[in-house]
Amino acid sequence: MRPRVAVVDDASLIRESVGLLMPGLEVITAVANVEELLRQRPEVDLVLLDLHLANLEQQPDVRQGIAAIRALTGAHRVCVYSQEERRFVLAACIAAGAAGVVSKALPTGRAEQLILEVAAGGTAVPQSVIGILEVLVRRNCITLLSERQRQLLHGRARGLTYAQLAKELYVSETTLRGYWLDLTRSLSDSLRSLTPSELERSLGLAPGDLLEFWPGGGAQRNDWWRLDSGA
């Protein structure tokens, strides 16, 4: 059966086209903001969430970004579908509870494949965030990994394919994919346990740089959920 999906995106083109362009998904509802989805309370397997709900003139008070993820993860599995590329923002999305992050820049078929994997209980971790995770492992922030998992993470962080890694490690690609699924689940859980300051240190940011994106860490702004794409 196709996974039941809710789409949250302020662009009507995206809301209307996801179900047509990704036939593997059964779009149950498509809304412009998180508040409307919470009112509907649909029974779905996954929420496909745009990170930037930029239509602020018509939606001046809607939650977006980390606030939207946190509002949804109590009741739904969330996959961020966004044009966002800043690695510290993507890491913060995973840390806030998103099960996956998929780029809108990907070919539609590849994006659909990743979304299906997340809906089935897997994870989708962007390449830039894989590099962050490797830094955290090297700094012993994440220690519950086997030597094989560390080798796999090291290779994937450098862009090696499963075929290349299988040849180097003398195992099958299928075995490596199984390792990777277990690894990404473990690392996603570990990333969620980190504080904003720990993420900042791992990313080489100045103290407080993440507060714009992460509530509850001392930020005084009332509009902390608005992500400024030019920051």
PDB file of C-alpha atoms in Angstrom:
ATOM      1  CA  MET A   1       0.000   0.000   0.000  1.00  0.00           C
ATOM      2  CA  ARG A   2       1.123   3.550  -0.703  1.00  0.00           C
ATOM      3  CA  PRO A   3       2.024   5.578   2.403  1.00  0.00           C
ATOM      4  CA  ARG A   4      -0.565   8.174   3.396  1.00  0.00           C
ATOM      5  CA  VAL A   5       1.026  11.619   3.312  1.00  0.00           C
ATOM      6  CA  ALA A   6       0.065  15.133   4.377  1.00  0.00           C
ATOM      7  CA  VAL A   7       1.797  18.012   2.577  1.00  0.00           C
ATOM      8  CA  VAL A   8       2.472  21.346   4.310  1.00  0.00           C
ATOM      9  CA  ASP A   9       3.721  23.976   1.868  1.00  0.00           C
ATOM     10  CA  ASP A  10       2.688  27.582   1.268  1.00  0.00           C
ATOM     11  CA  ALA A  11       3.270  27.206  -2.484  1.00  0.00           C
ATOM     12  CA  SER A  12       0.041  26.032  -4.113  1.00  0.00           C
ATOM     13  CA  LEU A  13       2.007  24.535  -7.019  1.00  0.00           C
ATOM     14  CA  ILE A  14       3.839  22.178  -4.647  1.00  0.00           C
ATOM     15  CA  ARG A  15       0.663  21.274  -2.756  1.00  0.00           C
ATOM     16  CA  GLU A  16      -1.169  20.420  -5.971  1.00  0.00           C
ATOM     17  CA  SER A  17       1.681  18.634  -7.739  1.00  0.00           C
ATOM     18  CA  VAL A  18       3.268  16.318  -5.161  1.00  0.00           C
ATOM     19  CA  GLY A  19       0.613  13.634  -5.588  1.00  0.00           C
ATOM     20  CA  LEU A  20       0.868  13.842  -9.381  1.00  0.00           C
ATOM     21  CA  LEU A  21       4.662  13.865  -9.617  1.00  0.00           C
ATOM     22  CA  MET A  22       5.202  11.260  -6.891  1.00  0.00           C
ATOM     23  CA  PRO A  23       2.618   8.532  -7.599  1.00  0.00           C
ATOM     24  CA  GLY A  24       4.084   6.315  -4.897  1.00  0.00           C
ATOM     25  CA  LEU A  25       2.582   8.655  -2.289  1.00  0.00           C
ATOM     26  CA  GLU A  26      -1.090   8.888  -1.394  1.00  0.00           C
ATOM     27  CA  VAL A  27      -1.619  12.547  -0.532  1.00  0.00           C
ATOM     28  CA  ILE A  28      -4.472  12.695   1.980  1.00  0.00           C
ATOM     29  CA  THR A  29      -4.385  16.438   2.557  1.00  0.00           C
ATOM     30  CA  ALA A  30      -2.306  19.416   1.407  1.00  0.00           C
ATOM     31  CA  VAL A  31      -2.358  22.624   3.448  1.00  0.00           C
ATOM     32  CA  ALA A  32      -0.531  25.934   3.575  1.00  0.00           C
ATOM     33  CA  ASN A  33       0.505  25.875   7.238  1.00  0.00           C
ATOM     34  CA  VAL A  34       1.021  23.687  10.282  1.00  0.00           C
ATOM     35  CA  GLU A  35      -1.869  25.221  12.175  1.00  0.00           C
ATOM     36  CA  GLU A  36      -4.357  24.012   9.549  1.00  0.00           C
ATOM     37  CA  LEU A  37      -2.879  20.517   9.632  1.00  0.00           C
ATOM     38  CA  LEU A  38      -3.142  20.392  13.422  1.00  0.00           C
ATOM     39  CA  ARG A  39      -6.793  21.425  13.147  1.00  0.00           C
ATOM     40  CA  GLN A  40      -7.506  18.670  10.634  1.00  0.00           C
ATOM     41  CA  ARG A  41      -5.627  15.961  12.571  1.00  0.00           C
ATOM     42  CA  PRO A  42      -5.413  13.605   9.586  1.00  0.00           C
ATOM     43  CA  GLU A  43      -4.354   9.989  10.018  1.00  0.00           C
ATOM     44  CA  VAL A  44      -1.215   9.807   7.894  1.00  0.00           C
ATOM     45  CA  ASP A  45       2.066   7.909   7.817  1.00  0.00           C
ATOM     46  CA  LEU A  46       4.165  10.989   7.109  1.00  0.00           C
ATOM     47  CA  VAL A  47       4.012  14.769   7.021  1.00  0.00           C
ATOM     48  CA  LEU A  48       6.000  16.300   4.167  1.00  0.00           C
ATOM     49  CA  LEU A  49       6.932  19.730   5.513  1.00  0.00           C
ATOM     50  CA  ASP A  50       8.349  22.775   3.772  1.00  0.00           C
ATOM     51  CA  LEU A  51      10.843  24.419   6.123  1.00  0.00           C
ATOM     52  CA  HIS A  52      10.241  28.006   4.989  1.00  0.00           C
ATOM     53  CA  LEU A  53       6.634  29.162   4.928  1.00  0.00           C
ATOM     54  CA  ALA A  54       7.590  32.486   3.410  1.00  0.00           C
ATOM     55  CA  ASN A  55       4.169  33.893   2.541  1.00  0.00           C
ATOM     56  CA  LEU A  56       4.243  36.002   5.685  1.00  0.00           C
ATOM     57  CA  GLU A  57       1.829  38.710   4.501  1.00  0.00           C
ATOM     58  CA  GLN A  58      -1.004  36.196   4.338  1.00  0.00           C
ATOM     59  CA  GLN A  59       0.309  33.999   7.157  1.00  0.00           C
ATOM     60  CA  PRO A  60       2.003  36.395   9.607  1.00  0.00           C
ATOM     61  CA  ASP A  61       1.735  34.174  12.681  1.00  0.00           C
ATOM     62  CA  VAL A  62       2.229  30.634  11.373  1.00  0.00           C
ATOM     63  CA  ARG A  63       4.903  28.376  12.768  1.00  0.00           C
ATOM     64  CA  GLN A  64       7.712  27.328  10.493  1.00  0.00           C
ATOM     65  CA  GLY A  65      11.183  25.861  10.716  1.00  0.00           C
ATOM     66  CA  ILE A  66      12.132  24.190  13.989  1.00  0.00           C
ATOM     67  CA  ALA A  67       8.892  25.309  15.646  1.00  0.00           C
ATOM     68  CA  ALA A  68       6.832  23.573  12.966  1.00  0.00           C
ATOM     69  CA  ILE A  69       8.859  20.361  13.290  1.00  0.00           C
ATOM     70  CA  ARG A  70       8.453  20.314  17.051  1.00  0.00           C
ATOM     71  CA  ALA A  71       4.726  21.017  16.810  1.00  0.00           C
ATOM     72  CA  LEU A  72       4.245  17.998  14.554  1.00  0.00           C
ATOM     73  CA  THR A  73       6.617  15.330  15.838  1.00  0.00           C
ATOM     74  CA  GLY A  74       4.515  14.486  18.883  1.00  0.00           C
ATOM     75  CA  ALA A  75       1.794  13.055  16.656  1.00  0.00           C
ATOM     76  CA  HIS A  76       3.409  12.575  13.237  1.00  0.00           C
ATOM     77  CA  ARG A  77       6.514  11.344  11.496  1.00  0.00           C
ATOM     78  CA  VAL A  78       8.023  14.342   9.692  1.00  0.00           C
ATOM     79  CA  CYS A  79      10.146  14.634   6.565  1.00  0.00           C
ATOM     80  CA  VAL A  80      11.386  18.123   5.693  1.00  0.00           C
ATOM     81  CA  TYR A  81      11.135  18.883   1.960  1.00  0.00           C
ATOM     82  CA  SER A  82      12.991  22.128   1.409  1.00  0.00           C
ATOM     83  CA  GLN A  83      15.422  24.193  -0.637  1.00  0.00           C
ATOM     84  CA  GLU A  84      17.422  24.889   2.541  1.00  0.00           C
ATOM     85  CA  GLU A  85      21.100  23.994   2.162  1.00  0.00           C
ATOM     86  CA  ARG A  86      22.795  25.415   5.271  1.00  0.00           C
ATOM     87  CA  ARG A  87      24.187  22.393   7.059  1.00  0.00           C
ATOM     88  CA  PHE A  88      23.649  23.726  10.567  1.00  0.00           C
ATOM     89  CA  VAL A  89      19.959  24.343   9.816  1.00  0.00           C
ATOM     90  CA  LEU A  90      19.599  20.836   8.369  1.00  0.00           C
ATOM     91  CA  ALA A  91      21.328  19.353  11.429  1.00  0.00           C
ATOM     92  CA  ALA A  92      18.982  21.336  13.661  1.00  0.00           C
ATOM     93  CA  CYS A  93      15.996  19.872  11.770  1.00  0.00           C
ATOM     94  CA  ILE A  94      17.139  16.315  12.523  1.00  0.00           C
ATOM     95  CA  ALA A  95      17.927  17.271  16.099  1.00  0.00           C
ATOM     96  CA  ALA A  96      14.429  18.771  16.476  1.00  0.00           C
ATOM     97  CA  GLY A  97      12.828  15.467  15.524  1.00  0.00           C
ATOM     98  CA  ALA A  98      12.569  15.286  11.729  1.00  0.00           C
ATOM     99  CA  ALA A  99      13.055  11.719  10.494  1.00  0.00           C
ATOM    100  CA  GLY A 100      14.479  12.952   7.218  1.00  0.00           C
ATOM    101  CA  VAL A 101      15.464  15.959   5.143  1.00  0.00           C
ATOM    102  CA  VAL A 102      14.976  15.852   1.366  1.00  0.00           C
ATOM    103  CA  SER A 103      16.102  18.623  -0.974  1.00  0.00           C
ATOM    104  CA  LYS A 104      13.681  20.109  -3.489  1.00  0.00           C
ATOM    105  CA  ALA A 105      16.661  20.366  -5.831  1.00  0.00           C
ATOM    106  CA  LEU A 106      16.785  16.575  -6.228  1.00  0.00           C
ATOM    107  CA  PRO A 107      15.229  14.889  -9.276  1.00  0.00           C
ATOM    108  CA  THR A 108      11.622  14.018  -8.495  1.00  0.00           C
ATOM    109  CA  GLY A 109      12.203  10.269  -8.701  1.00  0.00           C
ATOM    110  CA  ARG A 110      15.080  10.385  -6.231  1.00  0.00           C
ATOM    111  CA  ALA A 111      13.149  12.661  -3.862  1.00  0.00           C
ATOM    112  CA  GLU A 112      10.183  10.271  -3.959  1.00  0.00           C
ATOM    113  CA  GLN A 113      12.461   7.312  -3.190  1.00  0.00           C
ATOM    114  CA  LEU A 114      13.884   9.049  -0.113  1.00  0.00           C
ATOM    115  CA  ILE A 115      10.440  10.136   1.095  1.00  0.00           C
ATOM    116  CA  LEU A 116       9.183   6.563   0.743  1.00  0.00           C
ATOM    117  CA  GLU A 117      12.127   5.330   2.808  1.00  0.00           C
ATOM    118  CA  VAL A 118      11.293   7.803   5.572  1.00  0.00           C
ATOM    119  CA  ALA A 119       7.599   6.866   5.477  1.00  0.00           C
ATOM    120  CA  ALA A 120       8.594   3.210   5.847  1.00  0.00           C
ATOM    121  CA  GLY A 121      10.498   3.946   9.060  1.00  0.00           C
ATOM    122  CA  GLY A 122      13.904   4.802   7.672  1.00  0.00           C
ATOM    123  CA  THR A 123      15.823   8.066   7.679  1.00  0.00           C
ATOM    124  CA  ALA A 124      17.086  10.470   5.024  1.00  0.00           C
ATOM    125  CA  VAL A 125      20.206  12.315   6.147  1.00  0.00           C
ATOM    126  CA  PRO A 126      21.685  14.888   3.712  1.00  0.00           C
ATOM    127  CA  GLN A 127      25.334  14.523   2.710  1.00  0.00           C
ATOM    128  CA  SER A 128      26.265  17.744   4.517  1.00  0.00           C
ATOM    129  CA  VAL A 129      24.771  16.429   7.763  1.00  0.00           C
ATOM    130  CA  ILE A 130      26.629  13.132   7.352  1.00  0.00           C
ATOM    131  CA  GLY A 131      29.829  15.177   7.539  1.00  0.00           C
ATOM    132  CA  ILE A 132      28.610  16.782  10.766  1.00  0.00           C
ATOM    133  CA  LEU A 133      27.864  13.368  12.233  1.00  0.00           C
ATOM    134  CA  GLU A 134      31.361  12.180  11.419  1.00  0.00           C
ATOM    135  CA  VAL A 135      32.810  15.185  13.252  1.00  0.00           C
ATOM    136  CA  LEU A 136      30.671  14.338  16.280  1.00  0.00           C
ATOM    137  CA  VAL A 137      31.869  10.728  16.179  1.00  0.00           C
ATOM    138  CA  ARG A 138      35.526  11.818  15.973  1.00  0.00           C
ATOM    139  CA  ARG A 139      35.002  14.085  18.962  1.00  0.00           C
ATOM    140  CA  ASN A 140      33.409  11.217  20.916  1.00  0.00           C
ATOM    141  CA  CYS A 141      30.061  13.000  21.165  1.00  0.00           C
ATOM    142  CA  ILE A 142      28.563   9.817  19.682  1.00  0.00           C
ATOM    143  CA  THR A 143      30.237   6.617  20.850  1.00  0.00           C
ATOM    144  CA  LEU A 144      27.731   3.771  20.300  1.00  0.00           C
ATOM    145  CA  LEU A 145      29.116   2.754  16.918  1.00  0.00           C
ATOM    146  CA  SER A 146      30.939  -0.370  15.819  1.00  0.00           C
ATOM    147  CA  GLU A 147      34.200  -0.163  13.902  1.00  0.00           C
ATOM    148  CA  ARG A 148      32.378  -1.230  10.712  1.00  0.00           C
ATOM    149  CA  GLN A 149      29.803   1.528  11.196  1.00  0.00           C
ATOM    150  CA  ARG A 150      32.592   4.069  11.661  1.00  0.00           C
ATOM    151  CA  GLN A 151      34.220   2.898   8.432  1.00  0.00           C
ATOM    152  CA  LEU A 152      30.903   3.182   6.622  1.00  0.00           C
ATOM    153  CA  LEU A 153      30.256   6.672   7.997  1.00  0.00           C
ATOM    154  CA  HIS A 154      33.782   7.775   7.044  1.00  0.00           C
ATOM    155  CA  GLY A 155      33.282   6.583   3.472  1.00  0.00           C
ATOM    156  CA  ARG A 156      29.790   8.019   3.031  1.00  0.00           C
ATOM    157  CA  ALA A 157      30.939  11.385   4.430  1.00  0.00           C
ATOM    158  CA  ARG A 158      33.462  11.473   1.579  1.00  0.00           C
ATOM    159  CA  GLY A 159      30.893  10.661  -1.074  1.00  0.00           C
ATOM    160  CA  LEU A 160      31.900   7.055  -1.737  1.00  0.00           C
ATOM    161  CA  THR A 161      29.208   4.859  -3.278  1.00  0.00           C
ATOM    162  CA  TYR A 162      27.990   1.595  -1.775  1.00  0.00           C
ATOM    163  CA  ALA A 163      29.761  -0.244  -4.610  1.00  0.00           C
ATOM    164  CA  GLN A 164      33.079   1.442  -3.834  1.00  0.00           C
ATOM    165  CA  LEU A 165      32.737   0.811  -0.102  1.00  0.00           C
ATOM    166  CA  ALA A 166      31.679  -2.808  -0.637  1.00  0.00           C
ATOM    167  CA  LYS A 167      34.859  -3.413  -2.635  1.00  0.00           C
ATOM    168  CA  GLU A 168      37.053  -1.773   0.011  1.00  0.00           C
ATOM    169  CA  LEU A 169      35.396  -3.486   2.984  1.00  0.00           C
ATOM    170  CA  TYR A 170      34.851  -6.897   1.309  1.00  0.00           C
ATOM    171  CA  VAL A 171      31.115  -7.042   2.001  1.00  0.00           C
ATOM    172  CA  SER A 172      28.026  -6.917  -0.198  1.00  0.00           C
ATOM    173  CA  GLU A 173      26.194  -3.688  -1.052  1.00  0.00           C
ATOM    174  CA  THR A 174      23.033  -5.147   0.508  1.00  0.00           C
ATOM    175  CA  THR A 175      24.882  -5.687   3.805  1.00  0.00           C
ATOM    176  CA  LEU A 176      26.202  -2.127   3.723  1.00  0.00           C
ATOM    177  CA  ARG A 177      22.724  -0.719   3.111  1.00  0.00           C
ATOM    178  CA  GLY A 178      21.494  -2.596   6.170  1.00  0.00           C
ATOM    179  CA  TYR A 179      24.387  -1.200   8.207  1.00  0.00           C
ATOM    180  CA  TRP A 180      23.581   2.287   6.920  1.00  0.00           C
ATOM    181  CA  LEU A 181      19.927   2.078   7.951  1.00  0.00           C
ATOM    182  CA  ASP A 182      20.911   1.082  11.499  1.00  0.00           C
ATOM    183  CA  LEU A 183      23.640   3.716  11.543  1.00  0.00           C
ATOM    184  CA  THR A 184      21.460   6.628  10.436  1.00  0.00           C
ATOM    185  CA  ARG A 185      18.760   5.730  12.944  1.00  0.00           C
ATOM    186  CA  SER A 186      21.340   5.630  15.743  1.00  0.00           C
ATOM    187  CA  LEU A 187      22.983   8.880  14.693  1.00  0.00           C
ATOM    188  CA  SER A 188      19.656  10.685  14.262  1.00  0.00           C
ATOM    189  CA  ASP A 189      18.690   9.702  17.810  1.00  0.00           C
ATOM    190  CA  SER A 190      22.074  10.859  19.088  1.00  0.00           C
ATOM    191  CA  LEU A 191      21.842  14.158  17.232  1.00  0.00           C
ATOM    192  CA  ARG A 192      18.458  14.844  18.811  1.00  0.00           C
ATOM    193  CA  SER A 193      19.996  14.536  22.266  1.00  0.00           C
ATOM    194  CA  LEU A 194      22.551  17.300  21.634  1.00  0.00           C
ATOM    195  CA  THR A 195      22.063  20.809  22.972  1.00  0.00           C
ATOM    196  CA  PRO A 196      22.267  23.889  20.712  1.00  0.00           C
ATOM    197  CA  SER A 197      25.667  24.756  22.180  1.00  0.00           C
ATOM    198  CA  GLU A 198      27.005  21.256  21.414  1.00  0.00           C
ATOM    199  CA  LEU A 199      25.797  21.577  17.833  1.00  0.00           C
ATOM    200  CA  GLU A 200      27.380  25.015  17.577  1.00  0.00           C
ATOM    201  CA  ARG A 201      30.741  23.717  18.773  1.00  0.00           C
ATOM    202  CA  SER A 202      30.673  20.813  16.319  1.00  0.00           C
ATOM    203  CA  LEU A 203      29.829  23.189  13.451  1.00  0.00           C
ATOM    204  CA  GLY A 204      32.397  25.820  14.388  1.00  0.00           C
ATOM    205  CA  LEU A 205      29.708  28.448  15.015  1.00  0.00           C
ATOM    206  CA  ALA A 206      29.968  31.265  17.506  1.00  0.00           C
ATOM    207  CA  PRO A 207      28.028  30.858  20.792  1.00  0.00           C
ATOM    208  CA  GLY A 208      24.404  31.862  20.244  1.00  0.00           C
ATOM    209  CA  ASP A 209      24.435  31.564  16.457  1.00  0.00           C
ATOM    210  CA  LEU A 210      21.892  28.737  16.557  1.00  0.00           C
ATOM    211  CA  LEU A 211      19.461  30.488  18.863  1.00  0.00           C
ATOM    212  CA  GLU A 212      17.722  32.125  15.911  1.00  0.00           C
ATOM    213  CA  PHE A 213      16.755  28.649  14.757  1.00  0.00           C
ATOM    214  CA  TRP A 214      16.367  26.862  18.086  1.00  0.00           C
ATOM    215  CA  PRO A 215      13.781  27.915  20.686  1.00  0.00           C
ATOM    216  CA  GLY A 216      14.305  27.621  24.393  1.00  0.00           C
ATOM    217  CA  GLY A 217      18.017  28.333  24.322  1.00  0.00           C
ATOM    218  CA  GLY A 218      17.895  31.898  25.574  1.00  0.00           C
ATOM    219  CA  ALA A 219      16.562  33.623  22.487  1.00  0.00           C
ATOM    220  CA  GLN A 220      14.466  36.667  23.334  1.00  0.00           C
ATOM    221  CA  ARG A 221      12.845  37.225  19.949  1.00  0.00           C
ATOM    222  CA  ASN A 222       9.154  36.517  19.643  1.00  0.00           C
ATOM    223  CA  ASP A 223       9.577  35.540  15.985  1.00  0.00           C
ATOM    224  CA  TRP A 224      12.404  33.034  16.438  1.00  0.00           C
ATOM    225  CA  TRP A 225      10.615  30.541  14.178  1.00  0.00           C
ATOM    226  CA  ARG A 226      11.089  32.723  11.100  1.00  0.00           C
ATOM    227  CA  LEU A 227      14.145  31.453   9.234  1.00  0.00           C
ATOM    228  CA  ASP A 228      15.911  34.217   7.350  1.00  0.00           C
ATOM    229  CA  SER A 229      17.307  32.503   4.256  1.00  0.00           C
ATOM    230  CA  GLY A 230      19.888  35.249   3.916  1.00  0.00           C
ATOM    231  CA  ALA A 231      21.382  34.660   7.370  1.00  0.00           C
TER     232      ALA A 231
END
